[in-house]
């Protein structure tokens, strides 16, 4: 525990391991909606199945990739930069790809 506190400079920053664990859990709960929303409107079930055309990723695959990406990038940010930033998929760009490029312009997943 001392090596973790030393690496992340917890004493210098006026915090404890327990406080950081609670803050991390709170941040996860606040950001967890992205996993579900992203899977719904980028995945196969979005817009009444219109996006679920041949070759489109499944909602389950989008769910898994969103969760893994957010988790790995957040851990990487903490370990490499030593800074408490949580990272996740940007919902605005996902909406542009799903609704404007694919549904609006009729592009395929590969083209978008």
CSV table of N, CA and C in Angstrom, one decimal:
chain,number,residue,atom,x,y,z
A,1,UNK,N,0.8,-1.2,0.0
A,1,UNK,CA,0.0,0.0,0.0
A,1,UNK,C,0.9,1.3,0.0
A,2,UNK,N,2.0,1.2,0.7
A,2,UNK,CA,2.9,2.3,0.7
A,2,UNK,C,3.5,2.7,-0.6
A,3,UNK,N,3.8,1.6,-1.4
A,3,UNK,CA,4.3,1.9,-2.7
A,3,UNK,C,3.3,2.6,-3.7
A,4,UNK,N,2.0,2.2,-3.5
A,4,UNK,CA,1.0,2.8,-4.3
A,4,UNK,C,0.8,4.3,-3.9
A,5,UNK,N,0.8,4.5,-2.6
A,5,UNK,CA,0.6,5.9,-2.1
A,5,UNK,C,1.8,6.7,-2.5
A,6,UNK,N,3.0,6.1,-2.6
A,6,UNK,CA,4.2,6.9,-3.0
A,6,UNK,C,4.1,7.2,-4.5
A,7,UNK,N,3.8,6.2,-5.3
A,7,UNK,CA,3.8,6.3,-6.7
A,7,UNK,C,2.8,7.4,-7.2
A,8,UNK,N,1.6,7.4,-6.6
A,8,UNK,CA,0.6,8.3,-7.0
A,8,UNK,C,0.6,9.6,-6.2
A,9,UNK,N,1.6,9.8,-5.3
A,9,UNK,CA,1.8,11.0,-4.5
A,9,UNK,C,0.5,11.4,-3.7
A,10,UNK,N,-0.1,10.4,-3.1
A,10,UNK,CA,-1.3,10.6,-2.4
A,10,UNK,C,-1.2,11.6,-1.2
A,11,UNK,N,-0.1,11.5,-0.5
A,11,UNK,CA,0.0,12.4,0.7
A,11,UNK,C,0.2,13.8,0.2
A,12,UNK,N,1.0,14.0,-0.8
A,12,UNK,CA,1.3,15.3,-1.3
A,12,UNK,C,0.0,16.0,-1.8
A,13,UNK,N,-0.9,15.1,-2.4
A,13,UNK,CA,-2.2,15.6,-3.0
A,13,UNK,C,-3.3,15.7,-1.9
A,14,UNK,N,-3.0,15.3,-0.7
A,14,UNK,CA,-4.0,15.4,0.4
A,14,UNK,C,-5.1,14.4,0.3
A,15,UNK,N,-4.8,13.1,-0.1
A,15,UNK,CA,-5.8,12.1,-0.2
A,15,UNK,C,-5.3,10.8,0.3
A,16,UNK,N,-6.2,9.8,0.3
A,16,UNK,CA,-5.8,8.5,0.8
A,16,UNK,C,-6.2,7.4,-0.3
A,17,UNK,N,-5.7,6.2,-0.1
A,17,UNK,CA,-6.1,5.1,-1.0
A,17,UNK,C,-7.6,4.9,-1.0
A,18,UNK,N,-8.2,4.9,0.2
A,18,UNK,CA,-9.7,4.7,0.4
A,18,UNK,C,-10.5,5.8,-0.4
A,19,UNK,N,-10.0,7.0,-0.2
A,19,UNK,CA,-10.7,8.1,-0.9
A,19,UNK,C,-10.6,8.0,-2.4
A,20,UNK,N,-9.5,7.6,-2.9
A,20,UNK,CA,-9.3,7.4,-4.3
A,20,UNK,C,-10.1,6.2,-4.9
A,21,UNK,N,-10.3,5.2,-4.1
A,21,UNK,CA,-11.1,4.0,-4.5
A,21,UNK,C,-12.6,4.4,-4.6
A,22,UNK,N,-13.0,5.2,-3.6
A,22,UNK,CA,-14.4,5.7,-3.6
A,22,UNK,C,-14.6,6.6,-4.8
A,23,UNK,N,-13.7,7.5,-5.0
A,23,UNK,CA,-13.8,8.4,-6.2
A,23,UNK,C,-13.8,7.7,-7.5
A,24,UNK,N,-13.0,6.6,-7.6
A,24,UNK,CA,-13.0,5.8,-8.8
A,24,UNK,C,-14.3,5.1,-9.0
A,25,UNK,N,-14.9,4.5,-8.0
A,25,UNK,CA,-16.2,3.9,-8.1
A,25,UNK,C,-17.3,4.8,-8.4
A,26,UNK,N,-17.3,6.0,-7.9
A,26,UNK,CA,-18.3,7.1,-8.2
A,26,UNK,C,-18.1,7.5,-9.6
A,27,UNK,N,-16.9,7.7,-10.1
A,27,UNK,CA,-16.7,8.1,-11.5
A,27,UNK,C,-17.2,7.0,-12.4
A,28,UNK,N,-17.0,5.7,-12.1
A,28,UNK,CA,-17.5,4.6,-12.9
A,28,UNK,C,-19.0,4.6,-13.0
A,29,UNK,N,-19.6,4.8,-11.9
A,29,UNK,CA,-21.1,4.8,-11.9
A,29,UNK,C,-21.7,6.0,-12.7
A,30,UNK,N,-21.0,7.1,-12.7
A,30,UNK,CA,-21.4,8.3,-13.4
A,30,UNK,C,-21.2,8.1,-14.9
A,31,UNK,N,-20.2,7.4,-15.3
A,31,UNK,CA,-19.9,7.2,-16.7
A,31,UNK,C,-20.4,5.9,-17.3
A,32,UNK,N,-20.9,5.0,-16.5
A,32,UNK,CA,-21.4,3.7,-17.0
A,32,UNK,C,-22.5,3.8,-18.0
A,33,UNK,N,-23.3,4.8,-18.0
A,33,UNK,CA,-24.3,4.9,-19.0
A,33,UNK,C,-23.8,4.9,-20.4
A,34,UNK,N,-22.6,5.4,-20.6
A,34,UNK,CA,-22.0,5.4,-22.0
A,34,UNK,C,-21.9,4.0,-22.6
A,35,UNK,N,-21.6,3.0,-21.8
A,35,UNK,CA,-21.5,1.6,-22.3
A,35,UNK,C,-22.8,1.2,-22.9
A,36,UNK,N,-23.9,1.5,-22.2
A,36,UNK,CA,-25.2,1.0,-22.7
A,36,UNK,C,-25.8,1.9,-23.8
A,37,UNK,N,-25.6,3.2,-23.7
A,37,UNK,CA,-26.1,4.1,-24.8
A,37,UNK,C,-25.3,3.9,-26.1
A,38,UNK,N,-24.0,3.8,-26.0
A,38,UNK,CA,-23.2,3.6,-27.1
A,38,UNK,C,-23.6,2.3,-27.8
A,39,UNK,N,-23.8,1.2,-27.1
A,39,UNK,CA,-24.2,-0.1,-27.7
A,39,UNK,C,-25.5,0.0,-28.4
A,40,UNK,N,-26.4,0.8,-27.8
A,40,UNK,CA,-27.8,0.9,-28.4
A,40,UNK,C,-27.8,1.7,-29.7
A,41,UNK,N,-27.0,2.8,-29.8
A,41,UNK,CA,-27.1,3.6,-31.0
A,41,UNK,C,-26.0,3.4,-32.0
A,42,UNK,N,-25.0,2.6,-31.7
A,42,UNK,CA,-24.1,2.2,-32.7
A,42,UNK,C,-24.2,0.8,-33.0
A,43,UNK,N,-24.8,0.0,-32.1
A,43,UNK,CA,-24.9,-1.4,-32.3
A,43,UNK,C,-26.1,-1.8,-33.2
A,44,UNK,N,-26.3,-3.1,-33.3
A,44,UNK,CA,-27.3,-3.6,-34.3
A,44,UNK,C,-28.7,-3.2,-34.0
A,45,UNK,N,-29.1,-2.9,-32.7
A,45,UNK,CA,-30.4,-2.6,-32.4
A,45,UNK,C,-30.8,-1.2,-32.6
A,46,UNK,N,-29.9,-0.3,-33.0
A,46,UNK,CA,-30.2,1.1,-33.1
A,46,UNK,C,-31.2,1.4,-34.2
A,47,UNK,N,-32.0,2.4,-34.0
A,47,UNK,CA,-32.9,3.0,-35.0
A,47,UNK,C,-33.8,1.9,-35.7
A,48,UNK,N,-34.3,1.0,-34.8
A,48,UNK,CA,-35.2,0.0,-35.3
A,48,UNK,C,-34.6,-1.0,-36.2
A,49,UNK,N,-33.3,-1.3,-36.0
A,49,UNK,CA,-32.6,-2.3,-36.7
A,49,UNK,C,-32.0,-1.8,-38.0
A,50,UNK,N,-32.2,-0.5,-38.4
A,50,UNK,CA,-31.7,0.1,-39.6
A,50,UNK,C,-30.2,0.0,-39.7
A,51,UNK,N,-29.5,0.1,-38.6
A,51,UNK,CA,-28.1,0.1,-38.5
A,51,UNK,C,-27.5,-1.3,-38.6
A,52,UNK,N,-28.4,-2.3,-38.2
A,52,UNK,CA,-27.9,-3.7,-38.1
A,52,UNK,C,-27.9,-4.4,-39.4
A,53,UNK,N,-27.4,-3.7,-40.4
A,53,UNK,CA,-27.3,-4.3,-41.8
A,53,UNK,C,-26.1,-5.3,-41.8
A,54,UNK,N,-26.0,-6.0,-42.9
A,54,UNK,CA,-24.9,-7.0,-43.0
A,54,UNK,C,-23.5,-6.3,-42.8
A,55,UNK,N,-22.7,-6.9,-42.0
A,55,UNK,CA,-21.4,-6.4,-41.8
A,55,UNK,C,-21.3,-5.4,-40.6
A,56,UNK,N,-22.4,-5.0,-40.1
A,56,UNK,CA,-22.4,-4.1,-38.9
A,56,UNK,C,-22.1,-4.8,-37.7
A,57,UNK,N,-21.4,-4.1,-36.7
A,57,UNK,CA,-21.1,-4.8,-35.5
A,57,UNK,C,-22.3,-5.0,-34.6
A,58,UNK,N,-22.2,-6.1,-33.8
A,58,UNK,CA,-23.4,-6.4,-33.0
A,58,UNK,C,-23.4,-5.4,-31.8
A,59,UNK,N,-24.5,-5.3,-31.1
A,59,UNK,CA,-24.6,-4.5,-29.9
A,59,UNK,C,-23.7,-5.0,-28.8
A,60,UNK,N,-23.6,-6.4,-28.7
A,60,UNK,CA,-22.7,-7.0,-27.7
A,60,UNK,C,-21.3,-6.6,-27.9
A,61,UNK,N,-20.8,-6.6,-29.2
A,61,UNK,CA,-19.5,-6.3,-29.5
A,61,UNK,C,-19.2,-4.8,-29.2
A,62,UNK,N,-20.1,-4.0,-29.5
A,62,UNK,CA,-19.9,-2.5,-29.2
A,62,UNK,C,-19.9,-2.3,-27.7
A,63,UNK,N,-20.8,-3.0,-26.9
A,63,UNK,CA,-20.8,-3.0,-25.5
A,63,UNK,C,-19.4,-3.4,-24.9
A,64,UNK,N,-18.9,-4.5,-25.4
A,64,UNK,CA,-17.6,-5.0,-24.8
A,64,UNK,C,-16.5,-4.1,-25.2
A,65,UNK,N,-16.4,-3.6,-26.4
A,65,UNK,CA,-15.3,-2.7,-26.8
A,65,UNK,C,-15.4,-1.4,-26.1
A,66,UNK,N,-16.6,-0.8,-25.9
A,66,UNK,CA,-16.7,0.4,-25.2
A,66,UNK,C,-16.2,0.3,-23.7
A,67,UNK,N,-16.6,-0.8,-23.1
A,67,UNK,CA,-16.2,-1.0,-21.7
A,67,UNK,C,-14.7,-1.3,-21.6
A,68,UNK,N,-14.2,-2.1,-22.4
A,68,UNK,CA,-12.7,-2.4,-22.4
A,68,UNK,C,-11.9,-1.2,-22.7
A,69,UNK,N,-12.3,-0.5,-23.7
A,69,UNK,CA,-11.6,0.8,-24.1
A,69,UNK,C,-11.6,1.8,-23.0
A,70,UNK,N,-12.7,2.0,-22.4
A,70,UNK,CA,-12.8,3.0,-21.3
A,70,UNK,C,-11.9,2.6,-20.1
A,71,UNK,N,-12.0,1.3,-19.8
A,71,UNK,CA,-11.3,0.8,-18.6
A,71,UNK,C,-9.8,0.8,-18.9
A,72,UNK,N,-9.3,0.4,-20.0
A,72,UNK,CA,-7.9,0.3,-20.3
A,72,UNK,C,-7.3,1.8,-20.4
A,73,UNK,N,-8.0,2.6,-21.1
A,73,UNK,CA,-7.5,4.0,-21.3
A,73,UNK,C,-7.5,4.8,-20.0
A,74,UNK,N,-8.5,4.5,-19.1
A,74,UNK,CA,-8.5,5.2,-17.8
A,74,UNK,C,-7.3,4.7,-16.9
A,75,UNK,N,-7.1,3.4,-16.9
A,75,UNK,CA,-5.9,2.8,-16.2
A,75,UNK,C,-4.6,3.4,-16.8
A,76,UNK,N,-4.5,3.4,-18.1
A,76,UNK,CA,-3.3,3.9,-18.7
A,76,UNK,C,-3.0,5.4,-18.4
A,77,UNK,N,-4.1,6.2,-18.3
A,77,UNK,CA,-4.0,7.6,-18.0
A,77,UNK,C,-3.5,7.7,-16.5
A,78,UNK,N,-4.0,6.9,-15.6
A,78,UNK,CA,-3.5,6.9,-14.2
A,78,UNK,C,-2.1,6.5,-14.1
A,79,UNK,N,-1.7,5.4,-14.7
A,79,UNK,CA,-0.4,4.9,-14.5
A,79,UNK,C,0.7,5.7,-15.3
A,80,UNK,N,0.4,6.0,-16.5
A,80,UNK,CA,1.5,6.7,-17.3
A,80,UNK,C,1.5,8.2,-16.9
A,81,UNK,N,0.4,8.9,-16.9
A,81,UNK,CA,0.4,10.3,-16.7
A,81,UNK,C,0.3,10.7,-15.2
A,82,UNK,N,-0.1,9.7,-14.4
A,82,UNK,CA,-0.2,9.9,-12.9
A,82,UNK,C,-1.2,11.0,-12.6
A,83,UNK,N,-2.3,10.9,-13.4
A,83,UNK,CA,-3.3,12.0,-13.2
A,83,UNK,C,-4.7,11.3,-13.3
A,84,UNK,N,-5.6,11.7,-12.4
A,84,UNK,CA,-6.9,11.0,-12.3
A,84,UNK,C,-8.0,11.4,-13.3
A,85,UNK,N,-7.8,11.1,-14.6
A,85,UNK,CA,-8.7,11.4,-15.6
A,85,UNK,C,-9.4,10.1,-16.1
A,86,UNK,N,-10.7,10.1,-16.2
A,86,UNK,CA,-11.4,8.9,-16.7
A,86,UNK,C,-11.7,9.2,-18.2
A,87,UNK,N,-11.4,8.2,-19.0
A,87,UNK,CA,-11.6,8.4,-20.5
A,87,UNK,C,-12.7,7.4,-21.0
A,88,UNK,N,-13.5,7.8,-21.9
A,88,UNK,CA,-14.5,6.9,-22.5
A,88,UNK,C,-14.8,7.4,-23.9
A,89,UNK,N,-15.6,6.7,-24.6
A,89,UNK,CA,-16.0,7.0,-26.0
A,89,UNK,C,-16.8,8.3,-26.0
A,90,UNK,N,-16.5,9.1,-27.0
A,90,UNK,CA,-17.2,10.4,-27.2
A,90,UNK,C,-18.6,10.2,-27.8
A,91,UNK,N,-19.6,10.5,-27.1
A,91,UNK,CA,-21.0,10.1,-27.7
A,91,UNK,C,-21.3,11.0,-28.9
A,92,UNK,N,-20.8,12.2,-29.0
A,92,UNK,CA,-21.2,13.0,-30.1
A,92,UNK,C,-20.7,12.5,-31.4
A,93,UNK,N,-19.4,12.1,-31.5
A,93,UNK,CA,-18.9,11.5,-32.7
A,93,UNK,C,-19.6,10.2,-33.0
A,94,UNK,N,-19.9,9.4,-32.0
A,94,UNK,CA,-20.6,8.1,-32.3
A,94,UNK,C,-22.0,8.4,-32.9
A,95,UNK,N,-22.6,9.4,-32.5
A,95,UNK,CA,-23.9,9.8,-33.1
A,95,UNK,C,-23.8,10.2,-34.5
A,96,UNK,N,-22.7,11.0,-34.8
A,96,UNK,CA,-22.5,11.4,-36.2
A,96,UNK,C,-22.3,10.2,-37.1
A,97,UNK,N,-21.5,9.3,-36.7
A,97,UNK,CA,-21.2,8.1,-37.5
A,97,UNK,C,-22.5,7.3,-37.7
A,98,UNK,N,-23.2,7.0,-36.6
A,98,UNK,CA,-24.4,6.2,-36.7
A,98,UNK,C,-25.5,6.8,-37.4
A,99,UNK,N,-25.8,8.0,-37.1
A,99,UNK,CA,-27.1,8.6,-37.7
A,99,UNK,C,-26.9,9.5,-38.9
A,100,UNK,N,-25.8,10.2,-39.0
A,100,UNK,CA,-25.6,11.0,-40.2
A,100,UNK,C,-24.9,10.3,-41.3
A,101,UNK,N,-23.8,9.6,-41.0
A,101,UNK,CA,-23.0,9.0,-42.1
A,101,UNK,C,-23.7,7.7,-42.5
A,102,UNK,N,-24.1,6.8,-41.6
A,102,UNK,CA,-24.7,5.5,-42.0
A,102,UNK,C,-26.1,5.6,-42.4
A,103,UNK,N,-26.9,6.2,-41.5
A,103,UNK,CA,-28.4,6.3,-41.8
A,103,UNK,C,-28.7,7.4,-42.8
A,104,UNK,N,-28.1,8.6,-42.5
A,104,UNK,CA,-28.4,9.7,-43.4
A,104,UNK,C,-27.8,9.6,-44.8
A,105,UNK,N,-26.5,9.3,-44.9
A,105,UNK,CA,-25.9,9.3,-46.2
A,105,UNK,C,-25.8,7.9,-46.8
A,106,UNK,N,-26.2,6.9,-46.1
A,106,UNK,CA,-26.3,5.6,-46.6
A,106,UNK,C,-24.9,4.9,-46.8
A,107,UNK,N,-23.9,5.4,-46.1
A,107,UNK,CA,-22.6,4.8,-46.1
A,107,UNK,C,-22.6,3.4,-45.4
A,108,UNK,N,-21.7,2.5,-45.8
A,108,UNK,CA,-21.6,1.2,-45.1
A,108,UNK,C,-20.7,1.5,-43.9
A,109,UNK,N,-20.6,0.5,-43.0
A,109,UNK,CA,-19.8,0.6,-41.8
A,109,UNK,C,-18.3,0.8,-42.2
A,110,UNK,N,-17.9,0.1,-43.2
A,110,UNK,CA,-16.5,0.3,-43.7
A,110,UNK,C,-16.2,1.7,-44.2
A,111,UNK,N,-17.2,2.2,-44.9
A,111,UNK,CA,-17.0,3.6,-45.5
A,111,UNK,C,-17.0,4.7,-44.4
A,112,UNK,N,-17.9,4.5,-43.4
A,112,UNK,CA,-18.0,5.5,-42.4
A,112,UNK,C,-16.8,5.5,-41.5
